[in-house]
Short mmCIF file of C-alpha atoms in Angstrom, two decimals:
data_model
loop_
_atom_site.label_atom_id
_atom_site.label_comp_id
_atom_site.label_asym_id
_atom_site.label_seq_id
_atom_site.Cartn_x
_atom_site.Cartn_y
_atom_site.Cartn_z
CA UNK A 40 73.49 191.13 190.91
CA UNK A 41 72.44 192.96 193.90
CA UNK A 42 71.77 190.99 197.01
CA UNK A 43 67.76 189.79 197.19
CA UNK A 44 67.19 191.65 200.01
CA UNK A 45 68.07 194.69 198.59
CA UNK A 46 66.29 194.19 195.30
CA UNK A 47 63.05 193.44 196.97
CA UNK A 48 63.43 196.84 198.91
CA UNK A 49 64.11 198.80 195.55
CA UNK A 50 61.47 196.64 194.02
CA UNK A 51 59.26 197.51 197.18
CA UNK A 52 59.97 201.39 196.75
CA UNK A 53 59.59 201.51 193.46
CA UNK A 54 56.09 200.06 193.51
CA UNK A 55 54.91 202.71 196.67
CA UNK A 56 56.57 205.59 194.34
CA UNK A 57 54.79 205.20 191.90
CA UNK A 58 51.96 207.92 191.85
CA UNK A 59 48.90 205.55 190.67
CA UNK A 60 46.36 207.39 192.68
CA UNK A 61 47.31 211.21 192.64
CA UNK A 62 47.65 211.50 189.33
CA UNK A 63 46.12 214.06 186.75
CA UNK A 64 43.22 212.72 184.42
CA UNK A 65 44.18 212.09 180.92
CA UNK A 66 42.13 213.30 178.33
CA UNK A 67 39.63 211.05 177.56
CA UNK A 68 39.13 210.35 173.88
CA UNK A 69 35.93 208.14 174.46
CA UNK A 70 33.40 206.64 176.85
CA UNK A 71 31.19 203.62 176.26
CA UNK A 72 28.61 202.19 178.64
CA UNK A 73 28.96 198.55 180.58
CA UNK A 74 25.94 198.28 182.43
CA UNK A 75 25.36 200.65 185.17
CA UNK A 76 29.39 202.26 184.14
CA UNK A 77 30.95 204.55 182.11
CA UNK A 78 34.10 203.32 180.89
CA UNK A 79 36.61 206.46 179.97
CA UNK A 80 39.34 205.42 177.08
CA UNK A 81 42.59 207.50 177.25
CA UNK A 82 46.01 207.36 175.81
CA UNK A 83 48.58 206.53 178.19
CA UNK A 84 51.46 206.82 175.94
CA UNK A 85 51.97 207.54 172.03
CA UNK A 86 54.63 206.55 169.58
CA UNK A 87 55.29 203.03 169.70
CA UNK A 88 56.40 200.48 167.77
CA UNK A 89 53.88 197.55 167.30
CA UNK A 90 53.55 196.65 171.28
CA UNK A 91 52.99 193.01 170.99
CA UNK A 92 52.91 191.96 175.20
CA UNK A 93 51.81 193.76 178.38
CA UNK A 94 51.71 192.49 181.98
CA UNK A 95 51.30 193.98 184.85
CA UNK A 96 54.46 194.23 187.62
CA UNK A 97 54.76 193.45 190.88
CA UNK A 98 56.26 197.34 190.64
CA UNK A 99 53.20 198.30 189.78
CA UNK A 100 54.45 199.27 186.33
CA UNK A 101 53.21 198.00 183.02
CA UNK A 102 56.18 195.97 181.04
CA UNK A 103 55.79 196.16 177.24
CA UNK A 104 57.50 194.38 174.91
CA UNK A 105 57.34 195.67 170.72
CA UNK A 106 58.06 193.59 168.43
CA UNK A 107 61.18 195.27 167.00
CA UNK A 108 63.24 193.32 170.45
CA UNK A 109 62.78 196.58 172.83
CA UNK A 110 61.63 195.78 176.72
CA UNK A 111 60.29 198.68 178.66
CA UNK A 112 58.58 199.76 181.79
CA UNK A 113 55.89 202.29 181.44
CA UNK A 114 54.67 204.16 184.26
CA UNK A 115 50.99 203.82 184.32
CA UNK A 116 50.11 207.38 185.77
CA UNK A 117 52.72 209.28 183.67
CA UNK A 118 52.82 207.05 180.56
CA UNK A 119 56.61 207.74 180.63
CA UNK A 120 58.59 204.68 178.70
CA UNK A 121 61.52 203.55 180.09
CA UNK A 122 63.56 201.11 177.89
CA UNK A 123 65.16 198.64 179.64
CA UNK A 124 66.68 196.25 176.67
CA UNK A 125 66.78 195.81 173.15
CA UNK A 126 67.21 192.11 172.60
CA UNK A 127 69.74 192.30 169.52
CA UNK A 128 69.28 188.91 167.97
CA UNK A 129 65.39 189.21 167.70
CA UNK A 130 64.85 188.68 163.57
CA UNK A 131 61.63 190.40 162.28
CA UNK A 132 60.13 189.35 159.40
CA UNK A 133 56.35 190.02 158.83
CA UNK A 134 54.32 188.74 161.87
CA UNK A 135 57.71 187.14 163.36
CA UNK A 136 59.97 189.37 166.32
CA UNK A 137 59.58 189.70 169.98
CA UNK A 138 56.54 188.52 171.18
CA UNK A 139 55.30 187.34 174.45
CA UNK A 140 56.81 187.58 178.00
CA UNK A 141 55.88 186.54 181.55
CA UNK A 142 57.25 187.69 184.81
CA UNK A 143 58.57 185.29 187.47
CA UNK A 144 55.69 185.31 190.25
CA UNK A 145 58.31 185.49 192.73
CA UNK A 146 59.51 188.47 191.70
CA UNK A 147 61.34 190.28 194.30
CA UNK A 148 63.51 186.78 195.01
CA UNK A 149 63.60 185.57 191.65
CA UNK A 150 63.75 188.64 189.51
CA UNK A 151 63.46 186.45 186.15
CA UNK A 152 61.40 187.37 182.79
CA UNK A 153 60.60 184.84 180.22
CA UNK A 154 60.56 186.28 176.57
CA UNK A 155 59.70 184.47 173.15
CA UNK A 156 61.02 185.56 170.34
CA UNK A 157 61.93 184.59 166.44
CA UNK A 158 65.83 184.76 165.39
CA UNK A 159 67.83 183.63 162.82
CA UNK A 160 70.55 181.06 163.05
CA UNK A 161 72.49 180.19 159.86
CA UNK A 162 70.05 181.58 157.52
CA UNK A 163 66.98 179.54 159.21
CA UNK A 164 64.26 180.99 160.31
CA UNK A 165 63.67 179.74 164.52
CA UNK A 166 62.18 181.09 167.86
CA UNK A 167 63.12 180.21 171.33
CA UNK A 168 62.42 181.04 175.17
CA UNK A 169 65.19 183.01 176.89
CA UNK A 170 65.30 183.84 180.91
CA UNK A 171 66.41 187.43 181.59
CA UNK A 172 67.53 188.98 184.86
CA UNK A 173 66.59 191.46 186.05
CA UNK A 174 68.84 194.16 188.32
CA UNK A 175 69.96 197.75 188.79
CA UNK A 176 67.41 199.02 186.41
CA UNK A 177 68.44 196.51 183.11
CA UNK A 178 67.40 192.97 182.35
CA UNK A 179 70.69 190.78 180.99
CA UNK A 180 72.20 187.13 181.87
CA UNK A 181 69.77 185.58 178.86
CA UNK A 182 69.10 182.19 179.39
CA UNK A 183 68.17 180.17 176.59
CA UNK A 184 65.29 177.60 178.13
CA UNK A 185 64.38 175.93 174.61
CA UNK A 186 65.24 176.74 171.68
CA UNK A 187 65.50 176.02 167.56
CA UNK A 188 61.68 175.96 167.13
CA UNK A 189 61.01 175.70 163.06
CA UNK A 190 59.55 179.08 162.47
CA UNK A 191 58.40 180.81 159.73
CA UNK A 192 57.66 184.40 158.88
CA UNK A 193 53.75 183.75 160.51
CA UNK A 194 52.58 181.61 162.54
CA UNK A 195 55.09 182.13 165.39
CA UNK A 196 52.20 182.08 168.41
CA UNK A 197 53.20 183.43 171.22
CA UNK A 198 52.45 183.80 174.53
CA UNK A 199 53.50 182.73 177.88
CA UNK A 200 51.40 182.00 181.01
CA UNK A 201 52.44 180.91 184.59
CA UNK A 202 50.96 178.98 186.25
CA UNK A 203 50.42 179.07 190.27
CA UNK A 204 52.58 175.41 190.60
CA UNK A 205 55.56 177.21 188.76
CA UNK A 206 55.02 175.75 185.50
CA UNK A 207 55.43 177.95 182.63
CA UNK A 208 52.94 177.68 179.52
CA UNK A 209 54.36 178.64 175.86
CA UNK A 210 52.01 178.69 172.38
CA UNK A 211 53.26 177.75 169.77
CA UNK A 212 51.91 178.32 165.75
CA UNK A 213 52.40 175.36 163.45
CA UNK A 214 54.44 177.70 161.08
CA UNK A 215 52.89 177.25 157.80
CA UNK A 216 53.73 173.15 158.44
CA UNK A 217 49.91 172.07 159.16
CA UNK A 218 51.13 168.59 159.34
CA UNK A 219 53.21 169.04 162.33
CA UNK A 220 50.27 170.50 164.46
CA UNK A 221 49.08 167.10 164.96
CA UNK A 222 52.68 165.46 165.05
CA UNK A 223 53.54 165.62 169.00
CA UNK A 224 57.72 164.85 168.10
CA UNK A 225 56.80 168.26 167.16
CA UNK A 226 56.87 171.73 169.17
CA UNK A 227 54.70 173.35 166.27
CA UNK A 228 50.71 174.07 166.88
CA UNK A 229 51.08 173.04 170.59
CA UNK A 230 51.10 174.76 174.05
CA UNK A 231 53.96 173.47 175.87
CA UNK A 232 54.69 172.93 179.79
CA UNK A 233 58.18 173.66 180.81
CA UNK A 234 59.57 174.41 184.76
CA UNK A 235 60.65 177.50 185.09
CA UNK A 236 64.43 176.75 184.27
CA UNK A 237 63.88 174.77 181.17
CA UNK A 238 63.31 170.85 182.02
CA UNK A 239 60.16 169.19 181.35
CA UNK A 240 57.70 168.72 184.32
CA UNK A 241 57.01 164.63 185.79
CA UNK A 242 53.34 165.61 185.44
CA UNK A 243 53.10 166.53 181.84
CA UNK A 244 50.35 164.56 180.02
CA UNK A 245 53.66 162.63 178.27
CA UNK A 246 56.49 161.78 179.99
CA UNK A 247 59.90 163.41 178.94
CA UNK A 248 57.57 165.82 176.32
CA UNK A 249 56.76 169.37 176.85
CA UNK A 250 53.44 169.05 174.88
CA UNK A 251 50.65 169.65 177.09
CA UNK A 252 48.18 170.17 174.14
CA UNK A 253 48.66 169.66 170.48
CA UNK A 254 46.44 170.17 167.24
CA UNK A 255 47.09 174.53 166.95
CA UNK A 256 47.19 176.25 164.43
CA UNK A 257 48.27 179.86 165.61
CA UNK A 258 47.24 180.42 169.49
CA UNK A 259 48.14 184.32 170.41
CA UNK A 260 46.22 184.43 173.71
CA UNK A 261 46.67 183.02 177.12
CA UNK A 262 45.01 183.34 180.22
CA UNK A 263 43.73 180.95 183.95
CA UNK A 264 41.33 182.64 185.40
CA UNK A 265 41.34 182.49 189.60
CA UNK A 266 39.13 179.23 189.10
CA UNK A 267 42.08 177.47 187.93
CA UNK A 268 40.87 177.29 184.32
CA UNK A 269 43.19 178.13 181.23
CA UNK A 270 42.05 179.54 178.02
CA UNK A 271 43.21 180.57 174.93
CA UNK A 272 42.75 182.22 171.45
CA UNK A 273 43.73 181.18 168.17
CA UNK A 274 43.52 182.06 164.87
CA UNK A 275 41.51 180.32 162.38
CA UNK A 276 42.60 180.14 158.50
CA UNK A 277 39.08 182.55 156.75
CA UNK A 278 36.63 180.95 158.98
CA UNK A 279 36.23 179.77 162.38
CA UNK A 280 39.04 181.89 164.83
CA UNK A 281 38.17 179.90 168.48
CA UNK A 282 37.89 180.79 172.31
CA UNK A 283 39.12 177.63 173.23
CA UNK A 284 39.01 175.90 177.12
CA UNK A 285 42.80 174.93 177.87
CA UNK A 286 42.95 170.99 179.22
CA UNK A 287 45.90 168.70 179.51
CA UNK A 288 46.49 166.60 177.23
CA UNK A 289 43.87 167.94 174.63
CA UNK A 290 43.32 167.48 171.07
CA UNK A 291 42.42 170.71 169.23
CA UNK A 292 41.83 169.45 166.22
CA UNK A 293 44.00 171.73 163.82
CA UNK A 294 44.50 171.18 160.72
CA UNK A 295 41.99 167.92 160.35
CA UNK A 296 38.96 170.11 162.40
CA UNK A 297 38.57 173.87 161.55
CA UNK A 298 36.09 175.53 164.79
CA UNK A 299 33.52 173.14 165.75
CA UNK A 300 33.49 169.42 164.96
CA UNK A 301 30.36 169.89 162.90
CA UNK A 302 30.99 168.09 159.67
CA UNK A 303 31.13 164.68 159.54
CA UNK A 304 34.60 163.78 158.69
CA UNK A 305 35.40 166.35 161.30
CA UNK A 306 32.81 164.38 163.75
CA UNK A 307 34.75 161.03 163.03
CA UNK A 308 38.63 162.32 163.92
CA UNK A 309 37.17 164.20 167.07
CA UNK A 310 35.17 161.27 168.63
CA UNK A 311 38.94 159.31 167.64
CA UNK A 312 41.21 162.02 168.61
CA UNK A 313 40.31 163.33 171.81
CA UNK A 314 39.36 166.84 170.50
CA UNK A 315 38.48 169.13 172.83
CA UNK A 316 35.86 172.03 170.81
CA UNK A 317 36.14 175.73 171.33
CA UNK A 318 34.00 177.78 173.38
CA UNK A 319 32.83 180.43 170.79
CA UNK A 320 34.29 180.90 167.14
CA UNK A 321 34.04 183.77 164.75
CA UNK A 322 33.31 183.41 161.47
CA UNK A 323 34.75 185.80 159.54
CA UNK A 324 37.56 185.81 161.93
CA UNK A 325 38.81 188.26 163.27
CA UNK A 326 42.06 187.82 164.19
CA UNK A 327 42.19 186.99 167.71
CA UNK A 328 44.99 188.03 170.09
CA UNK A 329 45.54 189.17 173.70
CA UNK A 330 43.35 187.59 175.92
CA UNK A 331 42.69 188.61 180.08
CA UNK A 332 40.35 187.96 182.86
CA UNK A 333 38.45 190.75 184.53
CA UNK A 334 38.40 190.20 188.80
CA UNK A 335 37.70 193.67 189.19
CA UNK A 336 34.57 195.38 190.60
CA UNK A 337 35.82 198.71 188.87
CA UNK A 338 33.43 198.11 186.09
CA UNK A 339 30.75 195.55 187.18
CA UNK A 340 29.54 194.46 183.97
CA UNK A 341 32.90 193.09 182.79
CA UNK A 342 33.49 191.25 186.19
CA UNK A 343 34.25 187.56 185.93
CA UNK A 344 34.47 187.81 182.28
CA UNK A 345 37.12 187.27 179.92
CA UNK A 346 38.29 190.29 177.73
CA UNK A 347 39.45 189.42 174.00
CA UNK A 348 41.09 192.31 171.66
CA UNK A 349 41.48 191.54 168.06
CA UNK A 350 43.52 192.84 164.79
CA UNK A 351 41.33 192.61 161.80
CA UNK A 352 38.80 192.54 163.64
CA UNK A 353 39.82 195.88 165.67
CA UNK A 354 37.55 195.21 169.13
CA UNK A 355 37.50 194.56 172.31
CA UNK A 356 35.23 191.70 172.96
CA UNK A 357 33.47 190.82 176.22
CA UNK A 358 33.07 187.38 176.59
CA UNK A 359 31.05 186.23 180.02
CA UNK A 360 31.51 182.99 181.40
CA UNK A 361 28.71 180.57 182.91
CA UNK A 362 29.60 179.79 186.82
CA UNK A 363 31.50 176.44 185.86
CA UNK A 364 33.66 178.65 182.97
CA UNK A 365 33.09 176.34 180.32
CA UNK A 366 30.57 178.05 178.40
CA UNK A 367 30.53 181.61 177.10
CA UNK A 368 27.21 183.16 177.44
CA UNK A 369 26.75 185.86 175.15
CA UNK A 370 29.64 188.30 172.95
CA UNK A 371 29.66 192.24 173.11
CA UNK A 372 31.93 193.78 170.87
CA UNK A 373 33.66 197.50 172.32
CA UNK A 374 36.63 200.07 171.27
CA UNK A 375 36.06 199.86 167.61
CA UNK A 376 37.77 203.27 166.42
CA UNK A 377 41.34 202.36 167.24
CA UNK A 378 42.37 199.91 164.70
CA UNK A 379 44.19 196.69 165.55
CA UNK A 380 44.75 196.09 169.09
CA UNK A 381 47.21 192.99 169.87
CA UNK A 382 47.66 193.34 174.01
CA UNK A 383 45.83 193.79 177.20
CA UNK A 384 46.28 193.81 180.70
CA UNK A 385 44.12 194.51 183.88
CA UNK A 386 45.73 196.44 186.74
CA UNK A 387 44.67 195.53 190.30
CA UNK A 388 42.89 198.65 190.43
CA UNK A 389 40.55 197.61 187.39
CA UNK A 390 42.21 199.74 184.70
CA UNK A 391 42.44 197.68 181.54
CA UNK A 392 45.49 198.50 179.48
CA UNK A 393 45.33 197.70 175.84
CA UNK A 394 47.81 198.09 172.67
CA UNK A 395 47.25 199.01 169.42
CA UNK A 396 49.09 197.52 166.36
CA UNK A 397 48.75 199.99 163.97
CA UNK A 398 52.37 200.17 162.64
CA UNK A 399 52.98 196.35 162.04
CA UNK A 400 52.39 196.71 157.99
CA UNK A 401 48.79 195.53 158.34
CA UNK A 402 46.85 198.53 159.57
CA UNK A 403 46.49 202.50 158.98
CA UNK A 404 48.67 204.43 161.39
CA UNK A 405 47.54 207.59 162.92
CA UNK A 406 49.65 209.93 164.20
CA UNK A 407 50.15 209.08 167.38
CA UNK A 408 50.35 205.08 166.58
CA UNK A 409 50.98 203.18 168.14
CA UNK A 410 50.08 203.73 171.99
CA UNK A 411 48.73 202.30 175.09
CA UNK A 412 44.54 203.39 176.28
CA UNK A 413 43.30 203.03 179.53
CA UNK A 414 40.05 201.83 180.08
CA UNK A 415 38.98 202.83 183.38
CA UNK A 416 36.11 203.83 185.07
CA UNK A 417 36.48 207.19 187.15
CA UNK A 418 33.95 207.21 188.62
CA UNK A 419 35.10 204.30 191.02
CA UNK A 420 36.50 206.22 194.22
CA UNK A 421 36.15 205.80 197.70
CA UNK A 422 34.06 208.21 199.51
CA UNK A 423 36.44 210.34 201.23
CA UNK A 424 34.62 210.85 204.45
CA UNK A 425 35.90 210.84 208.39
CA UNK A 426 36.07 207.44 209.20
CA UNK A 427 37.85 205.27 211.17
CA UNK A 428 40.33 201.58 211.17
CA UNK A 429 36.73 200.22 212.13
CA UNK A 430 35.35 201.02 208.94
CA UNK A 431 34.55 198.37 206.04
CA UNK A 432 37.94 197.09 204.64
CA UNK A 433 37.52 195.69 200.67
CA UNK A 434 40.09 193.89 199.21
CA UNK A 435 40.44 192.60 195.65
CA UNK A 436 40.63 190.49 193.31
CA UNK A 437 39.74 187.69 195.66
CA UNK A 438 41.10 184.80 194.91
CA UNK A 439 44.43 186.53 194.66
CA UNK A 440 47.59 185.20 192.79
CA UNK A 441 50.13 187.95 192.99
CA UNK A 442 48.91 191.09 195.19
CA UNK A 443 45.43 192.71 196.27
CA UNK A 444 44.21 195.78 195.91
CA UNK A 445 43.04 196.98 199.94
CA UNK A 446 40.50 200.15 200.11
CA UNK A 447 39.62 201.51 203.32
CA UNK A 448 37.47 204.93 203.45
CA UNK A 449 39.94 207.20 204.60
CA UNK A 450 40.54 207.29 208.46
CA UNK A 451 41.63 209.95 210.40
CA UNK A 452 44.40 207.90 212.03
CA UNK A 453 46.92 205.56 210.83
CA UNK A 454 45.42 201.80 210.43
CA UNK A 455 47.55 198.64 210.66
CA UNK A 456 46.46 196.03 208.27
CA UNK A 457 47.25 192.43 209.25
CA UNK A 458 46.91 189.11 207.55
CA UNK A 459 46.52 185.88 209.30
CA UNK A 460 46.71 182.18 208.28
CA UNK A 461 44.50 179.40 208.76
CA UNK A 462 45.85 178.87 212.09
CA UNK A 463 45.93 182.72 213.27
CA UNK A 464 49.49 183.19 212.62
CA UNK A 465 50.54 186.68 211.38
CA UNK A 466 51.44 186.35 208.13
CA UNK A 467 51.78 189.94 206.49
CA UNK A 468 51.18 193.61 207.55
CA UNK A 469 51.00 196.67 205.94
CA UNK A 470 49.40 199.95 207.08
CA UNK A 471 47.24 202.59 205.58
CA UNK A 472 48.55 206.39 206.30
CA UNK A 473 45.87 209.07 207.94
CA UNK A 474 43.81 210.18 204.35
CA UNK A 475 45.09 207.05 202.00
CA UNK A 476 42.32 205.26 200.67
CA UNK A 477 44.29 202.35 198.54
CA UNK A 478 47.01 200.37 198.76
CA UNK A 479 48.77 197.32 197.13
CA UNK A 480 49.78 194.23 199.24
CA UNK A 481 51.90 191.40 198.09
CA UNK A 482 50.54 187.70 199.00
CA UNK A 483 53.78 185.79 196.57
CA UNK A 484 54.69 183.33 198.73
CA UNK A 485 52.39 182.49 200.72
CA UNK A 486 50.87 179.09 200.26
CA UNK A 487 47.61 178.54 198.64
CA UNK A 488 45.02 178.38 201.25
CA UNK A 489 42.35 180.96 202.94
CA UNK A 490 43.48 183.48 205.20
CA UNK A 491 42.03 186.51 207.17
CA UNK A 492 42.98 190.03 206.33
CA UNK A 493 41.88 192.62 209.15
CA UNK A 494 41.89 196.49 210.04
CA UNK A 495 40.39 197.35 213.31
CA UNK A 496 37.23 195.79 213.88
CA UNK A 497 36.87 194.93 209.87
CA UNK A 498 38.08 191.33 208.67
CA UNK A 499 37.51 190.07 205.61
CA UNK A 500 38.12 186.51 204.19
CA UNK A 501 41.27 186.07 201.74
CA UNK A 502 41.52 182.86 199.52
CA UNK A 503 45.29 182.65 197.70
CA UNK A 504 46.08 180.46 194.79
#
């Protein structure tokens, strides 16, 4: 492996390389309105194989996996798809393969991705979480963190979430075993809380048990929004698909509660089971999947709301929170011409990445299925008029996890940008060039707290999780 120092620099060069802002418009195949905006769809790249996970990395790259076993990095200005490992043991067999994946938060010092996937050991059907390194371009070393979960063909779940203390989230489905869902000696129809090399966290709601909620039936979305809160989505059986509210040690209530505890038997094993009720359910389902949180103020009317895409149902749904986030206030339904869509992610710039999964037996395939669209709004620039370090600094999204996105209108000088602690210590610095209006700052590392982030006379408030 290459010394850390020089990873983070490649890392570091890679990301400023990348050509996110000069880059020439794709054709746009669509627009919709959200509110005030008009949201452009593109295709960023064609002639995939059922993408089933995209995050965003600290490279400023998408990461993809498909569900064939193939790990790539796709360049989001240039669409260009740059394999980077095909996991040979991955075992596909109808909704079962490579599936989720997560990206150690410390990135440039721990250069670690998590990946879930189903395989086949001695005829039986399984999944398991592997660690991969990353270095000189390829991801290898795989670490297996758990493995020999009962899987079956369906039902496999999963994604992976983590979380700002280091803990990593999994879902698991209950593979066709309803039963075990409710069973916690089980890992089936749970979301489980492991560290990030393997062992089980003192905190978890059980001691020496990775279950941090139980009663799922097949959860294949995962998100915290910068308030702290966790949700998910999960597939109901015909009826009652949920938006459900993520809390330790929860009851969901699958298989003895289907959506809402509204029936009386149902009413009698919540009240006794701790069952925490969805959000929102959809009824007929729709076949819920990759779930994010717009920060953005890109698009306006999506801000602070949770974005849901769907595979029967082929949508993207807009789901706005109340202020606490445990209510969802209304549901608009968008990007209905696509067919199933599986994955999303939001760049720091507000660009909303999302994956169709036309190819994976259950859909009609166009020709250039499947691919990647952009959802962006372009006509969200900065004003490029004379200004000067003095002028208004924004930074976003705010809280910030990973990095924030700082605009400046575009000075006529270089500007220094500094960022200060709680007690006025310099804590990072970057610097805009003469005529650059954006640029991406890292904050990994840096304990949670509020900080001060200032250009000239300009200083605006920071608050990292």
């Amino acid at each position: 492996m290459k010394p850390l120092a020089t990873f983070a620099t490649t890392l570091l060069l890679a990301a400023t390389a990348t050509p996110l802002l000069a880059q020439t418009p794709l054709p746009v195949l669509t627009t919709f309105p959200v509110g005030s905006a008009t949201v452009s769809v593109s295709a960023l790249t064609t002639g995939l194989a059922v993408p089933w996970e995209l995050v965003w990395g600290p490279d400023n790259f998408i990461w993809m996996t498909e569900r064939g076993g193939r790990i790539s990095r796709v360049n989001p200005a240039t669409g260009a798809v740059t394999p980077l490992l095909t996991l040979a043991d991955v075992s596909t067999s109808s909704e079962g393969g490579l599936l989720g994946m997560a990206l150690h938060p410390d990135f440039a010092t721990s250069p670690y991705v998590y990946v879930v996937y189903n395989y086949t050991d001695n005829g039986t059907y399984l999944e398991k979480l592997v660690r991969l390194t990353y270095t000189n371009g390829t991801l290898g070393a795989p670490l297996v963190l758990l493995g020999s979960i009962p899987a079956t063909s369906t039902h496999s779940g999963s994604r992976l979430l983590i979380l700002p203390d280091r803990t990593l989230l999994i879902s698991t489905g209950d593979a066709q075993q309803q039963p075990q869902a409710q069973n916690p000696a089980s890992l089936n129809g749970k979301i489980l809380r492991l560290n990030l090399d393997g062992t089980i966290p003192a905190n978890n709601p059980t001691a020496s048990s990775p279950v941090y909620t139980l009663g799922h039936r097949n959860p294949q979305g995962l998100v915290r929004s910068p308030a702290g809160r966790v949700y998910s989505s999960e597939h109901g059986p015909n009826n009652d698909d949920e938006l459900n509210l993520i809390e330790p040690g929860r009851n969901y209530g699958w298989p003895n509660v289907e959506g809402l505890c509204d029936l009386p038997a149902e009413q009698t094993f919540c009240t006794q089971n701790n069952v925490r009720e969805p959000l929102t359910v959809w009824t007929p389902t729709l076949g819920v999947a990759g779930l994010s949180y717009y920060s953005s103020p890109a698009i306006p009317g999506w801000q602070n709301h949770l974005l849901l895409v769907s595979l029967k149902g082929s949508r993207l749904t807009d789901l706005p929170l109340n202020a606490a986030g445990d209510a969802i206030a209304s549901r608009t339904d968008y990007l209905t011409t696509f067919g199933r869509l599986r994955a999303i992610c939001v760049s720091p710039q507000g660009r909303v990445y999302v994956g169709t999964s036309n190819q994976d037996g259950r859909g009609n395939p166009a020709a250039t299925d499947d691919r990647i669209l952009v959802l962006e709004n372009r006509d969200f620039v900065v004003t490029a008029t004379t200004g000067t370090a003095a002028a208004q600094l924004r930074l976003y999204p705010n809280p910030a996890q990973r990095t924030i996105m700082l605009e400046l209108p575009a000075p006529t000088a270089a500007a220094t940008v500094i960022v200060r602690d709680a007690l006025g210590r310099t804590v990072r610095t970057t610097r805009f060039l003469a005529g650059q209006t954006r640029l991406t700052l890292s904050v990994e590392g840096l304990m949670p707290g509020l900080y001060s982030v200032q250009t000239g006379r300009s200083t605006q408030r920071l608050v990292v999780e």
